[in-house]
GROMACS .gro file of N, CA, C and O in nm:
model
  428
    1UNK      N    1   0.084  -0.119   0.000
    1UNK     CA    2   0.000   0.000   0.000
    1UNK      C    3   0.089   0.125   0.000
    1UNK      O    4   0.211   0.112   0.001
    2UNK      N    5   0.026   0.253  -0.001
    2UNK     CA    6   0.092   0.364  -0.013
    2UNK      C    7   0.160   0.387   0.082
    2UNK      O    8   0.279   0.415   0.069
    3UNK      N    9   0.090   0.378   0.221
    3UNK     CA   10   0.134   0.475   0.330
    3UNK      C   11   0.225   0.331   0.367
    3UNK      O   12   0.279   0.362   0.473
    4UNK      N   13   0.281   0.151   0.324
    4UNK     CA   14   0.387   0.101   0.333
    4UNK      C   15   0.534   0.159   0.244
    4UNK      O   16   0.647   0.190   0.283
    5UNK      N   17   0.467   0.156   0.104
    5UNK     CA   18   0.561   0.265   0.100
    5UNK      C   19   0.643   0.373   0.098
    5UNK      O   20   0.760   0.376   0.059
    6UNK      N   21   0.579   0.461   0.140
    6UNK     CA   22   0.663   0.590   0.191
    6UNK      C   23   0.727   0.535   0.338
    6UNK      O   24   0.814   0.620   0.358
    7UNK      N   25   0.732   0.461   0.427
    7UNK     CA   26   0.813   0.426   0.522
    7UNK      C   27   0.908   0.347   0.496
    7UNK      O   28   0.959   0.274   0.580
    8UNK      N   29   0.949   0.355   0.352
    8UNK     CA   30   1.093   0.244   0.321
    8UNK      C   31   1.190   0.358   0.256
    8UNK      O   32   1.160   0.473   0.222
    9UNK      N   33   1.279   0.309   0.252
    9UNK     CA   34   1.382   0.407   0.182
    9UNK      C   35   1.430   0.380   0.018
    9UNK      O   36   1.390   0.281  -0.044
   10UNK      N   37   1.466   0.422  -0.007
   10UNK     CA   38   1.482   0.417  -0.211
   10UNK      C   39   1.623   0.458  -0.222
   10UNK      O   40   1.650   0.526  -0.123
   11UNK      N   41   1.715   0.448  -0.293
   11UNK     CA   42   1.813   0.472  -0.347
   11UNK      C   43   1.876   0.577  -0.424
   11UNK      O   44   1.989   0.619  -0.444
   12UNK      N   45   1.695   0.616  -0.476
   12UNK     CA   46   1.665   0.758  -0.550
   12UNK      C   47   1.656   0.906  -0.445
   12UNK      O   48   1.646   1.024  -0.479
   13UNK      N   49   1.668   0.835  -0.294
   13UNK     CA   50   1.601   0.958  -0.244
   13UNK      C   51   1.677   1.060  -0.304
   13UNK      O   52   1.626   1.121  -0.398
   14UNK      N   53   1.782   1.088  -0.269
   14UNK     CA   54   1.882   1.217  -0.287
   14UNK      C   55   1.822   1.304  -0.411
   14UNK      O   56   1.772   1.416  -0.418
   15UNK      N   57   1.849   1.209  -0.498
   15UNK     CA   58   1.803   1.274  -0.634
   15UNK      C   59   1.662   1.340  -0.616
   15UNK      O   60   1.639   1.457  -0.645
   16UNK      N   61   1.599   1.278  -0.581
   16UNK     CA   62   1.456   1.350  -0.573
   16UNK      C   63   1.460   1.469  -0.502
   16UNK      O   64   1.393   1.571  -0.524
   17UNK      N   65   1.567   1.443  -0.387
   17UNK     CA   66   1.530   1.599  -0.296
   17UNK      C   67   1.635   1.725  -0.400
   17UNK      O   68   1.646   1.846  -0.381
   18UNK      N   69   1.676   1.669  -0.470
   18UNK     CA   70   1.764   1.764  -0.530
   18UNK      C   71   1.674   1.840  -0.661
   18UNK      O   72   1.709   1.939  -0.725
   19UNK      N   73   1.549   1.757  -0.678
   19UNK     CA   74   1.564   1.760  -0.788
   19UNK      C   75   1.356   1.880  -0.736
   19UNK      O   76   1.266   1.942  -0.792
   20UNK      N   77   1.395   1.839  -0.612
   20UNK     CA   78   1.271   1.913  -0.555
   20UNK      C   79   1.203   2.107  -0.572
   20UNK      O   80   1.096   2.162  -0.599
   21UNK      N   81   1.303   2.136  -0.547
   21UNK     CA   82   1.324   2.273  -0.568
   21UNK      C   83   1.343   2.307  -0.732
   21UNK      O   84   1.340   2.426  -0.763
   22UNK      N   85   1.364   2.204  -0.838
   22UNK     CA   86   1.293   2.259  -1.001
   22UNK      C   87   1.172   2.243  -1.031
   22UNK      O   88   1.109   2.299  -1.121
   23UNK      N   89   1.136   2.161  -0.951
   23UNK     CA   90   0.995   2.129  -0.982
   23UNK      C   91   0.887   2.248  -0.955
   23UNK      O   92   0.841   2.269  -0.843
   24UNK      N   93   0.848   2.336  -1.088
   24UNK     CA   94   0.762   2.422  -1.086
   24UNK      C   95   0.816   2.549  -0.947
   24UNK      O   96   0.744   2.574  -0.851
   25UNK      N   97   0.936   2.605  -0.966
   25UNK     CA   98   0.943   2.669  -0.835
   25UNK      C   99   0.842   2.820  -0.759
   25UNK      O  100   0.823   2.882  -0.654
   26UNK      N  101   0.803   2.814  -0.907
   26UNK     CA  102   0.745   2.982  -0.851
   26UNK      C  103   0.553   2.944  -0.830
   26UNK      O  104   0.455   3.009  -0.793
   27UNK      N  105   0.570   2.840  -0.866
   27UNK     CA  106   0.370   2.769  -0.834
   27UNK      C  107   0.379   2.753  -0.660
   27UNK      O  108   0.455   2.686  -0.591
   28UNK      N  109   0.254   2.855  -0.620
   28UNK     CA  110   0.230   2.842  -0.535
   28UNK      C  111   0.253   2.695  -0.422
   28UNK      O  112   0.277   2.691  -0.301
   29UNK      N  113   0.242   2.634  -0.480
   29UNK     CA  114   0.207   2.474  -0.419
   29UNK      C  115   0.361   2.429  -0.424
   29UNK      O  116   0.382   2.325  -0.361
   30UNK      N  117   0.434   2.465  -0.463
   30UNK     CA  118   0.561   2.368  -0.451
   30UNK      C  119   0.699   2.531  -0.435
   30UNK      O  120   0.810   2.502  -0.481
   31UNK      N  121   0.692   2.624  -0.398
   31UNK     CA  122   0.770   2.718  -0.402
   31UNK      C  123   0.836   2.739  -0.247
   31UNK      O  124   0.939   2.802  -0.227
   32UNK      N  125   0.764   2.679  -0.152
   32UNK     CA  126   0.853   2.697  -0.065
   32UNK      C  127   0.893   2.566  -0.004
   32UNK      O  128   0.835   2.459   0.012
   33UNK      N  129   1.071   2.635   0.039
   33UNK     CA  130   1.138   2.512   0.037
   33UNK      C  131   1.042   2.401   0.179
   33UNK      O  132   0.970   2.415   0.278
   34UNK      N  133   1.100   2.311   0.106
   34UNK     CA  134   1.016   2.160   0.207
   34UNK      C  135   0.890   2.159   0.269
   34UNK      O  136   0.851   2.092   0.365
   35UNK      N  137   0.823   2.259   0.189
   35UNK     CA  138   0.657   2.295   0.205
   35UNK      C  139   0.580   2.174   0.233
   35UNK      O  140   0.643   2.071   0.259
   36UNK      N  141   0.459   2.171   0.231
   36UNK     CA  142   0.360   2.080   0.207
   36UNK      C  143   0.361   2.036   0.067
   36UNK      O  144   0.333   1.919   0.040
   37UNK      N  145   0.395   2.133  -0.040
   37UNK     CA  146   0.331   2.066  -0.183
   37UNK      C  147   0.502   1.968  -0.189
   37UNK      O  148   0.517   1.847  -0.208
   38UNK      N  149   0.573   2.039  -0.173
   38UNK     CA  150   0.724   1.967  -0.187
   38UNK      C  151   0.711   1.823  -0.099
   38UNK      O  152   0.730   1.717  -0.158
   39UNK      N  153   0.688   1.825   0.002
   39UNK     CA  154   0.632   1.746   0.122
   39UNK      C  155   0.582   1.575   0.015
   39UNK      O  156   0.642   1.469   0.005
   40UNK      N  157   0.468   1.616  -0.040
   40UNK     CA  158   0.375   1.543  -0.103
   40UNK      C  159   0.459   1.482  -0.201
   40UNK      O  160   0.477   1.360  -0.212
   41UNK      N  161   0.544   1.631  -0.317
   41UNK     CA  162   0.583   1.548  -0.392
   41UNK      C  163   0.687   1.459  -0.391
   41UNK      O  164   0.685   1.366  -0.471
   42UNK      N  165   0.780   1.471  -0.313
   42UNK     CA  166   0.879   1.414  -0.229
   42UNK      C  167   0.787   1.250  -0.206
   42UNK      O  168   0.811   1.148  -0.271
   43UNK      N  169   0.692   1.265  -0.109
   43UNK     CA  170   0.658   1.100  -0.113
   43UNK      C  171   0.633   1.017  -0.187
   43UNK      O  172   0.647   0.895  -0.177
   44UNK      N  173   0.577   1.108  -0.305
   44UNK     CA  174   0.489   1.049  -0.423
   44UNK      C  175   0.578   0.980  -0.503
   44UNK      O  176   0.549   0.874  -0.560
   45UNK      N  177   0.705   1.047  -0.511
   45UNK     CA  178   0.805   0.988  -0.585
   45UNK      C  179   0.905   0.911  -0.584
   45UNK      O  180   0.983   0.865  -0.667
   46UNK      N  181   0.880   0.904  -0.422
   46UNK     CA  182   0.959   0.822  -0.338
   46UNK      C  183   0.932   0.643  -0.372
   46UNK      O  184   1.000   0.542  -0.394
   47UNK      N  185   0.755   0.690  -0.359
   47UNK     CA  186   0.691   0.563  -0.344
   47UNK      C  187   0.687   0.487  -0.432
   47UNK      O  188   0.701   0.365  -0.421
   48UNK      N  189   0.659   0.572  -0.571
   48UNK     CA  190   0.700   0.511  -0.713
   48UNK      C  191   0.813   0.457  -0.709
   48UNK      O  192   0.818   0.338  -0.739
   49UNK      N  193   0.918   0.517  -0.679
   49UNK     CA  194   1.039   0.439  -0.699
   49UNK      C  195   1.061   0.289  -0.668
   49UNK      O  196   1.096   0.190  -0.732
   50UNK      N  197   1.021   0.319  -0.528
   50UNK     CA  198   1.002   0.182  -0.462
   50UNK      C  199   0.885   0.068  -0.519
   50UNK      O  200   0.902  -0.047  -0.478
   51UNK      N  201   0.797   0.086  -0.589
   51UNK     CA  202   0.737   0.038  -0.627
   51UNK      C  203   0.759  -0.033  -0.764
   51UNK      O  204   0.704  -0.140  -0.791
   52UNK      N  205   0.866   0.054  -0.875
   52UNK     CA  206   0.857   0.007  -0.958
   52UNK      C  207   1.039   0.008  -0.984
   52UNK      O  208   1.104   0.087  -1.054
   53UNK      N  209   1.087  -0.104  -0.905
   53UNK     CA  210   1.252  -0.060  -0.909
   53UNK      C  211   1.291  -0.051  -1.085
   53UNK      O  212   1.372   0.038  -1.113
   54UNK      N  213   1.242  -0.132  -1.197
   54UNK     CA  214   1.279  -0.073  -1.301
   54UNK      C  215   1.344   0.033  -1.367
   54UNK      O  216   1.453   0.039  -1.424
   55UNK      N  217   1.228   0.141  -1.342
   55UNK     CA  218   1.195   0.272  -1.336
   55UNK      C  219   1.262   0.309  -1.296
   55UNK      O  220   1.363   0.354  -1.349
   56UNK      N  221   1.215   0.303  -1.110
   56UNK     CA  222   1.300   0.404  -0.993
   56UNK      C  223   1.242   0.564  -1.026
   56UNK      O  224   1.123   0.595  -1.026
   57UNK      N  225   1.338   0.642  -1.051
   57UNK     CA  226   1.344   0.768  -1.073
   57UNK      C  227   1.376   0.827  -1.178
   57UNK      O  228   1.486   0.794  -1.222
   58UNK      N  229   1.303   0.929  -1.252
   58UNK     CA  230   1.348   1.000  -1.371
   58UNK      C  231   1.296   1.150  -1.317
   58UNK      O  232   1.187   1.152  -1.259
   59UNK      N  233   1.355   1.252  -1.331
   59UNK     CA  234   1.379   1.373  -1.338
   59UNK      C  235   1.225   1.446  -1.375
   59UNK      O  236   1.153   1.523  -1.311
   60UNK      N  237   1.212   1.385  -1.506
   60UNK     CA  238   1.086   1.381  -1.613
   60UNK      C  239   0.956   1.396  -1.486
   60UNK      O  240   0.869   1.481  -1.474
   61UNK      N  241   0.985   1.285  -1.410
   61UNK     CA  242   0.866   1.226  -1.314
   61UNK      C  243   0.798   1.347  -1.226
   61UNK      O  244   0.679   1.357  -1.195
   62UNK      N  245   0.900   1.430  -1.197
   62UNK     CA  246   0.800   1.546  -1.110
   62UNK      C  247   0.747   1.585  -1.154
   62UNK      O  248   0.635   1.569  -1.106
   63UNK      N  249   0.748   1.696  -1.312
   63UNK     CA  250   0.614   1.758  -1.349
   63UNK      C  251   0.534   1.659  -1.331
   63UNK      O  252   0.463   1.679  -1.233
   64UNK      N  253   0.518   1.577  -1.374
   64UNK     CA  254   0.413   1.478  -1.348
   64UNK      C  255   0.343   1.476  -1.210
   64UNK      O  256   0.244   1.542  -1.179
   65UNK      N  257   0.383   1.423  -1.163
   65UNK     CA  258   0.372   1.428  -0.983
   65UNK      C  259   0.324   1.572  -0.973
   65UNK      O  260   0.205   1.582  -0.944
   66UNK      N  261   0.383   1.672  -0.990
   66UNK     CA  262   0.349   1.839  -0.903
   66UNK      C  263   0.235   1.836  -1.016
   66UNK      O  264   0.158   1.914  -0.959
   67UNK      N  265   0.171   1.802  -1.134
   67UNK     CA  266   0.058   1.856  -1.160
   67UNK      C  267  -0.044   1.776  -1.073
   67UNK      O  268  -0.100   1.818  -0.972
   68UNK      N  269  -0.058   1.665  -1.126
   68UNK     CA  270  -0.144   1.550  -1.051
   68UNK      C  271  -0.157   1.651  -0.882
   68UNK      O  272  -0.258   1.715  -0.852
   69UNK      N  273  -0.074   1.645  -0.825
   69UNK     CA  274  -0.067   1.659  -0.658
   69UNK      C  275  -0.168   1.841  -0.685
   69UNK      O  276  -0.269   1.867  -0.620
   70UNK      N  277  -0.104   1.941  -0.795
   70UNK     CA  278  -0.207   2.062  -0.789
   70UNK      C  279  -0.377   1.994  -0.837
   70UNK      O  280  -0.479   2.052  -0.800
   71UNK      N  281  -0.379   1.932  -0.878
   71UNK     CA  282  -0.529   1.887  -0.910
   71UNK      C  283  -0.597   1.825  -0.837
   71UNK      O  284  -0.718   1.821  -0.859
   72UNK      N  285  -0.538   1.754  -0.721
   72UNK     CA  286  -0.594   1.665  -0.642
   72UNK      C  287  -0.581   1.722  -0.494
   72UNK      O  288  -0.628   1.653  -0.404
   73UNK      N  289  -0.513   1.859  -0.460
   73UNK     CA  290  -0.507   1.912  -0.408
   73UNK      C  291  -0.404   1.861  -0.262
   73UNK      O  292  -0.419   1.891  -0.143
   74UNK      N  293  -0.304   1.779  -0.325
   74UNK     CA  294  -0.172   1.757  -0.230
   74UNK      C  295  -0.260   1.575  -0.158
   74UNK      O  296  -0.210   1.496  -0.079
   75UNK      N  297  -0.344   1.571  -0.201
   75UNK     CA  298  -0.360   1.435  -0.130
   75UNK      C  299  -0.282   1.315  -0.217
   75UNK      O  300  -0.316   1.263  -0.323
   76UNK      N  301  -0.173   1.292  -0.139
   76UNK     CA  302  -0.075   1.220  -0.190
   76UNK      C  303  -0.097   1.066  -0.257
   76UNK      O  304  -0.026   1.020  -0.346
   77UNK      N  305  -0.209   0.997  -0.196
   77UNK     CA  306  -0.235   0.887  -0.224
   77UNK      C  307  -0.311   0.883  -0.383
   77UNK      O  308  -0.291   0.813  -0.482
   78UNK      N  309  -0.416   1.003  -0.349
   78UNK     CA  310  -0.490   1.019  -0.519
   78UNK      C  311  -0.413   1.049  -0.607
   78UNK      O  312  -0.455   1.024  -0.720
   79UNK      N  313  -0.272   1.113  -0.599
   79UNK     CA  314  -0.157   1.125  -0.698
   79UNK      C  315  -0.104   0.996  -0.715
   79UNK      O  316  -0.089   0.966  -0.834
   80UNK      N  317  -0.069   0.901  -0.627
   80UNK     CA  318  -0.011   0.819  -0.635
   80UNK      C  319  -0.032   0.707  -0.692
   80UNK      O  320   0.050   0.625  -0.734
   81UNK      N  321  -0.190   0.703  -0.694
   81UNK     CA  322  -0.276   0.638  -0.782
   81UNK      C  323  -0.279   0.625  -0.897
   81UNK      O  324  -0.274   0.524  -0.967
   82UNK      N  325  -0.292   0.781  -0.930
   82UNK     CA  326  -0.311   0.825  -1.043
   82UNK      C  327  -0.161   0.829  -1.168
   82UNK      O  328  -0.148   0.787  -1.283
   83UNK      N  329  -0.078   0.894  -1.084
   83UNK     CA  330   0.085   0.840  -1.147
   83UNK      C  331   0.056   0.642  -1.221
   83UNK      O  332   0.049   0.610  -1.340
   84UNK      N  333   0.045   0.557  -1.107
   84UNK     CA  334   0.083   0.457  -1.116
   84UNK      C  335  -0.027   0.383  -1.230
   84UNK      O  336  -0.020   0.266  -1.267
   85UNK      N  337  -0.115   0.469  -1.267
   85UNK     CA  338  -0.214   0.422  -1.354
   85UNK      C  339  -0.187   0.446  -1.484
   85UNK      O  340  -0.211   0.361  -1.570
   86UNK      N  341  -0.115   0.608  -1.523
   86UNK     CA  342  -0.037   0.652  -1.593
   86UNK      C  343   0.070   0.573  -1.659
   86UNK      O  344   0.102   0.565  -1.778
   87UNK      N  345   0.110   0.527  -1.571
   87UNK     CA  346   0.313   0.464  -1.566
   87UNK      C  347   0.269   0.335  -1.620
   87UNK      O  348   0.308   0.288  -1.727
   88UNK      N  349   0.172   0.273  -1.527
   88UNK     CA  350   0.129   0.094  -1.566
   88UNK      C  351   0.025   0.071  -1.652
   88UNK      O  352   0.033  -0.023  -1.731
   89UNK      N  353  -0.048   0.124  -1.650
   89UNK     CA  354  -0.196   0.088  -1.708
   89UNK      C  355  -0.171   0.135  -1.862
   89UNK      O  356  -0.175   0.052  -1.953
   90UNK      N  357  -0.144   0.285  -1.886
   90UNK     CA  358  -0.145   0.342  -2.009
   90UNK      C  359   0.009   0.278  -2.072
   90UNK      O  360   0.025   0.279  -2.194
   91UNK      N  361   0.102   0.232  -1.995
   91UNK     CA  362   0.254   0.176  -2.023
   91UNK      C  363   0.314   0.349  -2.039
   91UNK      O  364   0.392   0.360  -2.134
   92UNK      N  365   0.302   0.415  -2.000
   92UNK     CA  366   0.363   0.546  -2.009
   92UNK      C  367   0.499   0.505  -1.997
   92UNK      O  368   0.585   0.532  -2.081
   93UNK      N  369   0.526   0.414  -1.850
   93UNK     CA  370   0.661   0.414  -1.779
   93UNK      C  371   0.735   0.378  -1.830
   93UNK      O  372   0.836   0.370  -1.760
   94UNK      N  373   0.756   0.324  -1.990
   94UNK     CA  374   0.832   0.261  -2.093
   94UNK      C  375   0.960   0.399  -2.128
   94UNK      O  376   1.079   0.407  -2.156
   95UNK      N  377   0.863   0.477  -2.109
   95UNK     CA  378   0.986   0.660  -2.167
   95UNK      C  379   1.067   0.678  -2.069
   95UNK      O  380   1.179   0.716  -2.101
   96UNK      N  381   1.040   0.656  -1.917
   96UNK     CA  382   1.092   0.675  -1.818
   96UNK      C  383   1.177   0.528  -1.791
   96UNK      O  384   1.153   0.507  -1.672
   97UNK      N  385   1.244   0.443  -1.828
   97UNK     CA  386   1.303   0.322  -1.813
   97UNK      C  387   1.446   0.375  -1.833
   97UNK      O  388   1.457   0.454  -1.927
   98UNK      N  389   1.566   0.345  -1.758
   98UNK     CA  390   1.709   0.438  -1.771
   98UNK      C  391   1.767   0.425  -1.939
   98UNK      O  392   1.859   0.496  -1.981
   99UNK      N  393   1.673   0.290  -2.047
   99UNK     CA  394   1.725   0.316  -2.136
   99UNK      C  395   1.676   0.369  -2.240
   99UNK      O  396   1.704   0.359  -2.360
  100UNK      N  397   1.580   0.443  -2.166
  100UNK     CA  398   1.524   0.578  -2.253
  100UNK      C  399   1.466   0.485  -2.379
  100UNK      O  400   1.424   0.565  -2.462
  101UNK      N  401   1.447   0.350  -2.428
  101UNK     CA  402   1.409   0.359  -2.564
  101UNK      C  403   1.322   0.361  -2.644
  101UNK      O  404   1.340   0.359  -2.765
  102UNK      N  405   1.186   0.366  -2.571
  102UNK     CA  406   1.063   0.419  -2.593
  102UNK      C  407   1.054   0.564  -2.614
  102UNK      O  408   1.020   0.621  -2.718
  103UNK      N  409   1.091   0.619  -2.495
  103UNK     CA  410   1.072   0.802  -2.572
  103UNK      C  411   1.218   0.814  -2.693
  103UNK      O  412   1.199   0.876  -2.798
  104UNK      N  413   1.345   0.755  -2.669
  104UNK     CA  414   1.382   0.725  -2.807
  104UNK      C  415   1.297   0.715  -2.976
  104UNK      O  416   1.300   0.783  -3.079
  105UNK      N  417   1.253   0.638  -2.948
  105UNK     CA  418   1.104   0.585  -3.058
  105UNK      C  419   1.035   0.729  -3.105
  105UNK      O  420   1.048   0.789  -3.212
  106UNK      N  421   0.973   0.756  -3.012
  106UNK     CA  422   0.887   0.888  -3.057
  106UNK      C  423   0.998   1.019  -3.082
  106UNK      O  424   0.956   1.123  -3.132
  107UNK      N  425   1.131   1.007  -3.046
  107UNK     CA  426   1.198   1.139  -3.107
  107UNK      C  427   1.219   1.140  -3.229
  107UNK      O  428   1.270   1.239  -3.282
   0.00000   0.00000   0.00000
């Protein structure tokens, strides 16, 4: 479940917190440092990682995450949902794989 994974750790964290502060900086919802919207997206991406070690982490992944989380209004689980439905269901997560060769394809 969600709230199992955000209590594990990922390999990606670093990157994600680094990568926290580009994500949309001047949008209300994610502009101040280690806010609530940062907060959210920080887990959201955490959890993915852990969920889909393939994947893990791509850079790409926050806009994703910070829109979802402004639409759903920071409730982390309905993002998390919604990402993972994105990533698995539609096969999105094929662009985001470290060997890029799906979004390869479409360039």
């Amino acid at each position: 479940s969600y709230k199992d994974l955000i209590k594990q750790r990922t390999f990606h964290q670093h990157a994600i917190l680094l990568d926290l502060g580009r994500t949309f900086p001047t949008h209300e919802n994610f502009e101040k440092k280690f806010g609530p919207g940062q907060y959210a997206l920080f887990n959201v991406l955490k959890a993915y990682s852990i969920l889909d070690n393939e994947v893990g982490y791509c850079q790409g992944m926050s806009f994703i995450v910070g829109i979802l989380l402004i639409h759903v209004k920071n409730n982390e689980e309905k993002a998390f949902e919604l990402l993972r439905y994105l990533l698995v269901n539609l096969n999105i997560r094929q662009q985001y794989r470290p060997d890029m060769v799906q979004l390869q394809k479409y360039m």
